[in-house]
PDB file of C-alpha atoms in Angstrom:
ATOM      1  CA  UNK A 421      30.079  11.794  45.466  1.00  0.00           C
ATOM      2  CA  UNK A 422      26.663  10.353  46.287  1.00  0.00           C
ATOM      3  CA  UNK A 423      24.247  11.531  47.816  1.00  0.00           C
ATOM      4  CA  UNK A 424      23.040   9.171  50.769  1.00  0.00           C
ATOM      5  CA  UNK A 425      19.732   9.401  52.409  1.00  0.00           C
ATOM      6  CA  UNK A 426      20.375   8.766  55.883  1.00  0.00           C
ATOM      7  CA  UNK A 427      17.358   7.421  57.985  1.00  0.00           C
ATOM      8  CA  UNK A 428      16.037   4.534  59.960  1.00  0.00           C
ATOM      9  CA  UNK A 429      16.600   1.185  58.416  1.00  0.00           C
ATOM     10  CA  UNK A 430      16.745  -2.340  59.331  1.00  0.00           C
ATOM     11  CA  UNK A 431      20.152  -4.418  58.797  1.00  0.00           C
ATOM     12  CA  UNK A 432      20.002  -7.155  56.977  1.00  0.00           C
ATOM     13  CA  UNK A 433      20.155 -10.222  59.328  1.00  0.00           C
ATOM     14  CA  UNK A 434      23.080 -12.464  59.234  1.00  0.00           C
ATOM     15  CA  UNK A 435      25.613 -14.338  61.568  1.00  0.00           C
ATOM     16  CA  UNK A 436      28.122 -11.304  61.413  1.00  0.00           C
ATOM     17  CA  UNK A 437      27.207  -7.381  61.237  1.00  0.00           C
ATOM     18  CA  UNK A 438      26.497  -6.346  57.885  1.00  0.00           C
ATOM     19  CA  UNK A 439      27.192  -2.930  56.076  1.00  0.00           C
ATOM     20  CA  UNK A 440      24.477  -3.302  53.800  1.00  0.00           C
ATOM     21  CA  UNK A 441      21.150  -1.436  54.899  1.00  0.00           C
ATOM     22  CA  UNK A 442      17.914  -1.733  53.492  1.00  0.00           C
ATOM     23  CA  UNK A 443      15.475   1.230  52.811  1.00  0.00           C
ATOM     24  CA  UNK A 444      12.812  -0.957  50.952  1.00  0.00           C
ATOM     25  CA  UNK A 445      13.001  -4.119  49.386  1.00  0.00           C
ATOM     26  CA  UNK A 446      10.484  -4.283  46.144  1.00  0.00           C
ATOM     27  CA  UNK A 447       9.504  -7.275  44.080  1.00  0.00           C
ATOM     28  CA  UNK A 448      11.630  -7.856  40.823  1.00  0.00           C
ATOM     29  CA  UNK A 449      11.283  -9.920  37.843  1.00  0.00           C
ATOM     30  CA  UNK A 450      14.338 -12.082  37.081  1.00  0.00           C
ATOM     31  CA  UNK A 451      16.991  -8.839  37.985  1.00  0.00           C
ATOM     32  CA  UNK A 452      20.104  -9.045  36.566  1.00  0.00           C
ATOM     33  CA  UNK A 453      22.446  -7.095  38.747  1.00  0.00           C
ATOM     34  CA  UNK A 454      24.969  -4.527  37.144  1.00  0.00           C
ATOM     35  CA  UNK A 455      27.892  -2.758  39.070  1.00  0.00           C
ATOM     36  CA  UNK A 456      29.901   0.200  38.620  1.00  0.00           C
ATOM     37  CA  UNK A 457      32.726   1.480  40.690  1.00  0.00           C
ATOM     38  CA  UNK A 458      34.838   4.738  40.721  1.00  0.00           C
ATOM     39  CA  UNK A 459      38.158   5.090  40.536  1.00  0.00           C
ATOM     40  CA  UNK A 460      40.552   2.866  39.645  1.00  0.00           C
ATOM     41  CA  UNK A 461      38.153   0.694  37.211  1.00  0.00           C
ATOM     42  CA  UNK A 462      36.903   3.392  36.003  1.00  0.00           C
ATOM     43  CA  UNK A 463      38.630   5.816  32.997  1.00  0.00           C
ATOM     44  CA  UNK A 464      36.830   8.810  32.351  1.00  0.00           C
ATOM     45  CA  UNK A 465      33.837   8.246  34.549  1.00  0.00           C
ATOM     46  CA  UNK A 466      32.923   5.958  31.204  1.00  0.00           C
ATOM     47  CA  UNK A 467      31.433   2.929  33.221  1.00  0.00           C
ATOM     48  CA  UNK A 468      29.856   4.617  36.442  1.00  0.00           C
ATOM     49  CA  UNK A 469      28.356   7.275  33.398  1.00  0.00           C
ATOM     50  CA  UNK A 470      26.574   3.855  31.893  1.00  0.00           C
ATOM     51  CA  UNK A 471      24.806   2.971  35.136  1.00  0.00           C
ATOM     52  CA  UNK A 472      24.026   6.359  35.917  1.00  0.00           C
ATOM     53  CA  UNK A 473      22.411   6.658  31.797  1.00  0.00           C
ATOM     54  CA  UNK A 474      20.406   3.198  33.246  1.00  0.00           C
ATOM     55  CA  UNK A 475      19.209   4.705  36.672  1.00  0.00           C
ATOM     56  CA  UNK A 476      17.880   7.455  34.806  1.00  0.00           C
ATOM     57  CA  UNK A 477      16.184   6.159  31.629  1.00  0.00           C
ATOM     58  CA  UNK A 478      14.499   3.366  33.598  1.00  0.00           C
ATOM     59  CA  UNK A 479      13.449   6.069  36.726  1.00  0.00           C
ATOM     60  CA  UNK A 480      15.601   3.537  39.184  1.00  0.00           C
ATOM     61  CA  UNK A 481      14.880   4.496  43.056  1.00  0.00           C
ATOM     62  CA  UNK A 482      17.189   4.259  45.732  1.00  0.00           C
ATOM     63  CA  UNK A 483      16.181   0.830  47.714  1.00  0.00           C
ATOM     64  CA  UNK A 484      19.300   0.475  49.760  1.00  0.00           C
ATOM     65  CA  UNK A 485      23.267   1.319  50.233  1.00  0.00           C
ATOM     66  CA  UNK A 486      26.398   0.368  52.269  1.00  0.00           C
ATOM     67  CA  UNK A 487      27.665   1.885  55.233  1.00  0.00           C
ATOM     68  CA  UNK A 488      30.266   3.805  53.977  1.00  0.00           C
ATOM     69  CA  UNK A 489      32.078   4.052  57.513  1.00  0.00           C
ATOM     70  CA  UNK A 490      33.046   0.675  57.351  1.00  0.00           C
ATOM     71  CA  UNK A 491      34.773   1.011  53.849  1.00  0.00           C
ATOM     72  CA  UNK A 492      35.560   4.442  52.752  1.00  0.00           C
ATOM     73  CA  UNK A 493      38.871   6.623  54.101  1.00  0.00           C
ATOM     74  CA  UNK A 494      36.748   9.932  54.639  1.00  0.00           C
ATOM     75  CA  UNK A 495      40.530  11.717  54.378  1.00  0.00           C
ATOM     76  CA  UNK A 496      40.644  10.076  50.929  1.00  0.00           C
ATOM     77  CA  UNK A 497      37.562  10.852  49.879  1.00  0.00           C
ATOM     78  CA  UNK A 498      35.988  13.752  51.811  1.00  0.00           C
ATOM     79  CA  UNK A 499      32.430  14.499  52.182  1.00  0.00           C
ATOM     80  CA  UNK A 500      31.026  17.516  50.708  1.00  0.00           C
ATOM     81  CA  UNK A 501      29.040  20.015  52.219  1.00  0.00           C
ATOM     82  CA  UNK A 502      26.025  21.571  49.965  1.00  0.00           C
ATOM     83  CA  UNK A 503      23.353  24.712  50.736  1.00  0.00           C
ATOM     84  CA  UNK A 504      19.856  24.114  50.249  1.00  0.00           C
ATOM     85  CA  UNK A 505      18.152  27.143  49.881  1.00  0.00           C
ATOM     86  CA  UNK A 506      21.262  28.858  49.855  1.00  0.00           C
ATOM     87  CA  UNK A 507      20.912  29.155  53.881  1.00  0.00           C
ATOM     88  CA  UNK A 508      20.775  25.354  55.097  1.00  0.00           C
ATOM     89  CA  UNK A 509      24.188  23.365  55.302  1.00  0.00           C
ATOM     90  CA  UNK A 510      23.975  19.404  54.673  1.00  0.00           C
ATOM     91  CA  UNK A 511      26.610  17.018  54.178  1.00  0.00           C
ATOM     92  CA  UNK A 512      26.526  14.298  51.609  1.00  0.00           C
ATOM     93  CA  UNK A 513      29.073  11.362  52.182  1.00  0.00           C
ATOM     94  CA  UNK A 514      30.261   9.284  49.397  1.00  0.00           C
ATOM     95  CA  UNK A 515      29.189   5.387  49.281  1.00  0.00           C
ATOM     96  CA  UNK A 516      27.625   2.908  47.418  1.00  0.00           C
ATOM     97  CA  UNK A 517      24.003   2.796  46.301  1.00  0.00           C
ATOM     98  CA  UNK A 518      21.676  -0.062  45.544  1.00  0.00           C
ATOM     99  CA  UNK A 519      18.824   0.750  43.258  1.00  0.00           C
ATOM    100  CA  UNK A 520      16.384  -1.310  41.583  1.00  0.00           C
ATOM    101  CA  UNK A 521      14.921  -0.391  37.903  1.00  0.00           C
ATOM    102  CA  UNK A 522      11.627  -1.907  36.375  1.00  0.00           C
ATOM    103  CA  UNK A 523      12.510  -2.646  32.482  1.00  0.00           C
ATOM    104  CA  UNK A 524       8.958  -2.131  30.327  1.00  0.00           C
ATOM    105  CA  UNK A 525       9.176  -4.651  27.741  1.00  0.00           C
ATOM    106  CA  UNK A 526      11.329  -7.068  29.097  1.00  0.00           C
ATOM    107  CA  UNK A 527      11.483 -10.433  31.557  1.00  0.00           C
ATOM    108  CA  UNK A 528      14.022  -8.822  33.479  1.00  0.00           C
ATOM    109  CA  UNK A 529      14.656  -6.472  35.974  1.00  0.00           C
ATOM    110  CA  UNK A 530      17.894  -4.822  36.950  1.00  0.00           C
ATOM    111  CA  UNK A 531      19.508  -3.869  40.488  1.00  0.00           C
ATOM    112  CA  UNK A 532      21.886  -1.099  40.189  1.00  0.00           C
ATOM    113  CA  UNK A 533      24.910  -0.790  42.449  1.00  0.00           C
ATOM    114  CA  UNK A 534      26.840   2.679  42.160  1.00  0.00           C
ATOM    115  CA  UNK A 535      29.583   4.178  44.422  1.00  0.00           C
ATOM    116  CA  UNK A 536      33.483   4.258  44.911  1.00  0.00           C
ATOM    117  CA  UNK A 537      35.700   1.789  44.839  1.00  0.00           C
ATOM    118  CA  UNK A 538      36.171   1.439  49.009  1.00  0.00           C
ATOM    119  CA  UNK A 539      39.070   2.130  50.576  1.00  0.00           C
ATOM    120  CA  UNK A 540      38.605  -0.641  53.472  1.00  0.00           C
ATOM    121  CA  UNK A 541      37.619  -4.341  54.129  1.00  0.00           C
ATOM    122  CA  UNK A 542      37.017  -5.434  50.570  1.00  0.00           C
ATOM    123  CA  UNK A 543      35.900  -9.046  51.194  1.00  0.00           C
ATOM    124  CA  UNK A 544      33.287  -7.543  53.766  1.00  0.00           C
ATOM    125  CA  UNK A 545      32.257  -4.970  51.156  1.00  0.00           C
ATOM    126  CA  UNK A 546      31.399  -7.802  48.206  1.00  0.00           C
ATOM    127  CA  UNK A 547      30.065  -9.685  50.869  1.00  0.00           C
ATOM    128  CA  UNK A 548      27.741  -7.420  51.108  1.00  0.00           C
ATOM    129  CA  UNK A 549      26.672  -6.832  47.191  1.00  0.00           C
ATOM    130  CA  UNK A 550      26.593 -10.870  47.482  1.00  0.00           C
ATOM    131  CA  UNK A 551      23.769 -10.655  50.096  1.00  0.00           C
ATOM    132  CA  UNK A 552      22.218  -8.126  47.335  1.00  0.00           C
ATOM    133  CA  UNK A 553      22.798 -10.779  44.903  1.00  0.00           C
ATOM    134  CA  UNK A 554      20.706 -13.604  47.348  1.00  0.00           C
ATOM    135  CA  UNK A 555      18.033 -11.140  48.768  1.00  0.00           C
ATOM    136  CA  UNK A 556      16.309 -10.599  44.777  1.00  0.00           C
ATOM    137  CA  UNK A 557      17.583 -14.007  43.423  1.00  0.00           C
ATOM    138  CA  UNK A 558      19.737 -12.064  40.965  1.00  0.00           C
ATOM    139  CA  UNK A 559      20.258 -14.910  37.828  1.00  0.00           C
ATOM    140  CA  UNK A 560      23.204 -12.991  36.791  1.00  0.00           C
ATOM    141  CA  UNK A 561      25.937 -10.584  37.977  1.00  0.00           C
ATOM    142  CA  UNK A 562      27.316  -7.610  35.470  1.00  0.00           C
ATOM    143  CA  UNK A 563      30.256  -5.205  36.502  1.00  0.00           C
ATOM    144  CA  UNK A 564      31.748  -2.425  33.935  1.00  0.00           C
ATOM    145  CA  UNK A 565      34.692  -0.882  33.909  1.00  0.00           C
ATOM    146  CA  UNK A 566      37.024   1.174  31.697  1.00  0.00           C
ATOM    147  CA  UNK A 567      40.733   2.215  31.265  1.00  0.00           C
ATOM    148  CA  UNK A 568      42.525   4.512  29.238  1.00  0.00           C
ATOM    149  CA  UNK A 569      43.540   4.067  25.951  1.00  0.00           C
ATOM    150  CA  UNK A 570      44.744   5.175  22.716  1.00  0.00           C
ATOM    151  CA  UNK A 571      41.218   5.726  20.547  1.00  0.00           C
ATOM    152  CA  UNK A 572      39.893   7.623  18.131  1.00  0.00           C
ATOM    153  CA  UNK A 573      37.146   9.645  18.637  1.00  0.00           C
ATOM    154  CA  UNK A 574      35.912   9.581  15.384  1.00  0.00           C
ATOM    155  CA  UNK A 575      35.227   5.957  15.823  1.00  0.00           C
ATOM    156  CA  UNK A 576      32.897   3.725  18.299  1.00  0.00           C
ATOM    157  CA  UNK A 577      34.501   2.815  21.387  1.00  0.00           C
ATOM    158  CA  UNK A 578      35.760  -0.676  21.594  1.00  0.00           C
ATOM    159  CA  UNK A 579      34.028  -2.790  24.328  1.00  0.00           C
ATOM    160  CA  UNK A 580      35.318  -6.295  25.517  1.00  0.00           C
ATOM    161  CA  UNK A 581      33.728  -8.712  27.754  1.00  0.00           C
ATOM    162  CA  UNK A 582      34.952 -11.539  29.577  1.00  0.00           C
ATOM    163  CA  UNK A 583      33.773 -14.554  31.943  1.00  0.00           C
ATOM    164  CA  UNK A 584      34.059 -17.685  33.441  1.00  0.00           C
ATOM    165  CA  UNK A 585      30.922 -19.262  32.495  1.00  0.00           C
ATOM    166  CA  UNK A 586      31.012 -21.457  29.370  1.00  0.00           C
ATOM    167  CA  UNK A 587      27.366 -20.409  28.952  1.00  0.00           C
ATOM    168  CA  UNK A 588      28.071 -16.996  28.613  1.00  0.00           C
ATOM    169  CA  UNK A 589      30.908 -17.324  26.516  1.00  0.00           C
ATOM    170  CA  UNK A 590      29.556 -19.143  23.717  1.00  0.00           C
ATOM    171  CA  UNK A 591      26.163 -17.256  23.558  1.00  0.00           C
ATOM    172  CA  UNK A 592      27.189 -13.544  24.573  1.00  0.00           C
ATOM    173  CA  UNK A 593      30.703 -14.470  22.526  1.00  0.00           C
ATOM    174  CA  UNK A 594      32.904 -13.417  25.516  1.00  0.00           C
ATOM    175  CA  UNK A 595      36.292 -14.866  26.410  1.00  0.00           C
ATOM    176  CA  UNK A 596      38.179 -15.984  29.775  1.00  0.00           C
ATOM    177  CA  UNK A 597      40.171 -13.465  31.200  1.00  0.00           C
ATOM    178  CA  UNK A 598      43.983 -14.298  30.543  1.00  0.00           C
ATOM    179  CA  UNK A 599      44.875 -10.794  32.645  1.00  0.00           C
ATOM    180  CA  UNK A 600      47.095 -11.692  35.587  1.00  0.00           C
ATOM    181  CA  UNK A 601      48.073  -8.453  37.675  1.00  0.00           C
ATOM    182  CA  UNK A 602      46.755  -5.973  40.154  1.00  0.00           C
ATOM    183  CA  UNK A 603      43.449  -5.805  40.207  1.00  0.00           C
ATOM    184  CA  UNK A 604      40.307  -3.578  41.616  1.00  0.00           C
ATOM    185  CA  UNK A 605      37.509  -4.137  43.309  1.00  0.00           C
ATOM    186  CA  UNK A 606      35.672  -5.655  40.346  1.00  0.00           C
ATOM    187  CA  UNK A 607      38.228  -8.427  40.118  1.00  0.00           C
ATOM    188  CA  UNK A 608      37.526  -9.355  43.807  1.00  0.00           C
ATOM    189  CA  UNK A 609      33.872  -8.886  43.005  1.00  0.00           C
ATOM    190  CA  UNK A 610      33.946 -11.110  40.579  1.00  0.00           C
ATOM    191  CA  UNK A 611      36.156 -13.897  42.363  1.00  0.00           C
ATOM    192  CA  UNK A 612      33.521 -13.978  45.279  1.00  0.00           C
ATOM    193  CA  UNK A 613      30.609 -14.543  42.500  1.00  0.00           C
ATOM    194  CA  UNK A 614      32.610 -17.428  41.184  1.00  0.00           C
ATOM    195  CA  UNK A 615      33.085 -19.022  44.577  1.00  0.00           C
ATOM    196  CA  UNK A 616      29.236 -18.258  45.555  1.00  0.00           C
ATOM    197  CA  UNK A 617      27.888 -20.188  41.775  1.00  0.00           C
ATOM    198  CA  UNK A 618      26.713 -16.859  40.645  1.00  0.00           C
ATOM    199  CA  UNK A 619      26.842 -16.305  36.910  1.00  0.00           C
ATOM    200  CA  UNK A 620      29.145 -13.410  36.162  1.00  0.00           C
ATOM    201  CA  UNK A 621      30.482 -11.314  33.157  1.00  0.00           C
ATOM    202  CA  UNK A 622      32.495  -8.158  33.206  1.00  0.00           C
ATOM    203  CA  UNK A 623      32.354  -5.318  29.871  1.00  0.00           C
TER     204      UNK A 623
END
């Protein structure tokens, strides 16, 4: 689980109620936005582990997250309760996180968007990393994801990417998708990007 910090913040405005809530909203530099989810997309923590390794090498802060009552089954996934001080009780409650990171050295900068795959309302809940998307002008959309295979740890783990974008296929060499099936959250993520113009690729 997450840890959410719970405090005043404004919704973001828009013709219907919104999950997302802001806690600040700093200036970036061309941000690229990269997504990982728990759960189902995600075999042996690998991808939500990658954006966790980015958070902390490029000091990411918390800027915003999404109201977990409206998408997560708290029977599913529970809250946990945690002593500070070994005498004060506080409950953390999973969800998603927004962060933004500042990348030295580069044009771009990256928001960060960490949490569980919900449970509830799943067009609501990438509506709301879209308004993400539109709030910092994000140029491009990332998600990772993993899944369990046969591999040798004595050898570098394979990583695939695919997109829709012709762009991005012939200069990141990525392929379309041929996958038909259940999918995850990332799949609907990335069909709502599509629709909305925004550049996407998933690794």
């Amino acid at each position: 689980s997450v840890r959410l910090r719970w405090r005043s913040a404004r919704l973001l405005e828009s013709t219907s109620v919104s999950s997302l809530v802001w806690e600040e909203q700093p200036v970036l530099r061309h941000p690229v936005l990269v997504a990982a989810f728990t759960g189902w997309n995600d075999a042996g923590d690998a991808a939500t582990d990658a954006v966790e390794l980015l958070a902390m090498q490029y000091d990411a802060e918390q800027i915003g997250y999404i109201d977990p009552e409206e998408h997560i089954d708290f029977q599913a996934l529970r809250p946990t309760v945690v002593l500070i001080d070994g005498v004060t009780r506080e409950i953390r409650w999973p969800g998603t996180r927004i962060l933004a990171a500042r990348v030295p050295d580069s044009a771009r900068d990256l928001v960060l968007v960490l949490g569980p795959e919900p449970h509830l309302k799943w067009r609501d809940y990438c509506d709301a990393v879209l308004e993400v998307v539109g709030e910092f002008g994000c140029e491009l959309a990332v998600t990772l994801g993993s899944l369990l295979a046969d591999a040798s740890h004595h050898r570098a783990v394979r990583i695939t990417g695919s997109t829709t974008e012709p762009a991005l296929m012939a200069r990141l060499g990525m392929t379309r998708s041929r996958y038909e099936g259940p999918t995850g959250i990332v799949g609907v993520l990335h069909d709502v990007l599509r629709s909305s113009g925004v550049p996407s690729a998933s690794l």
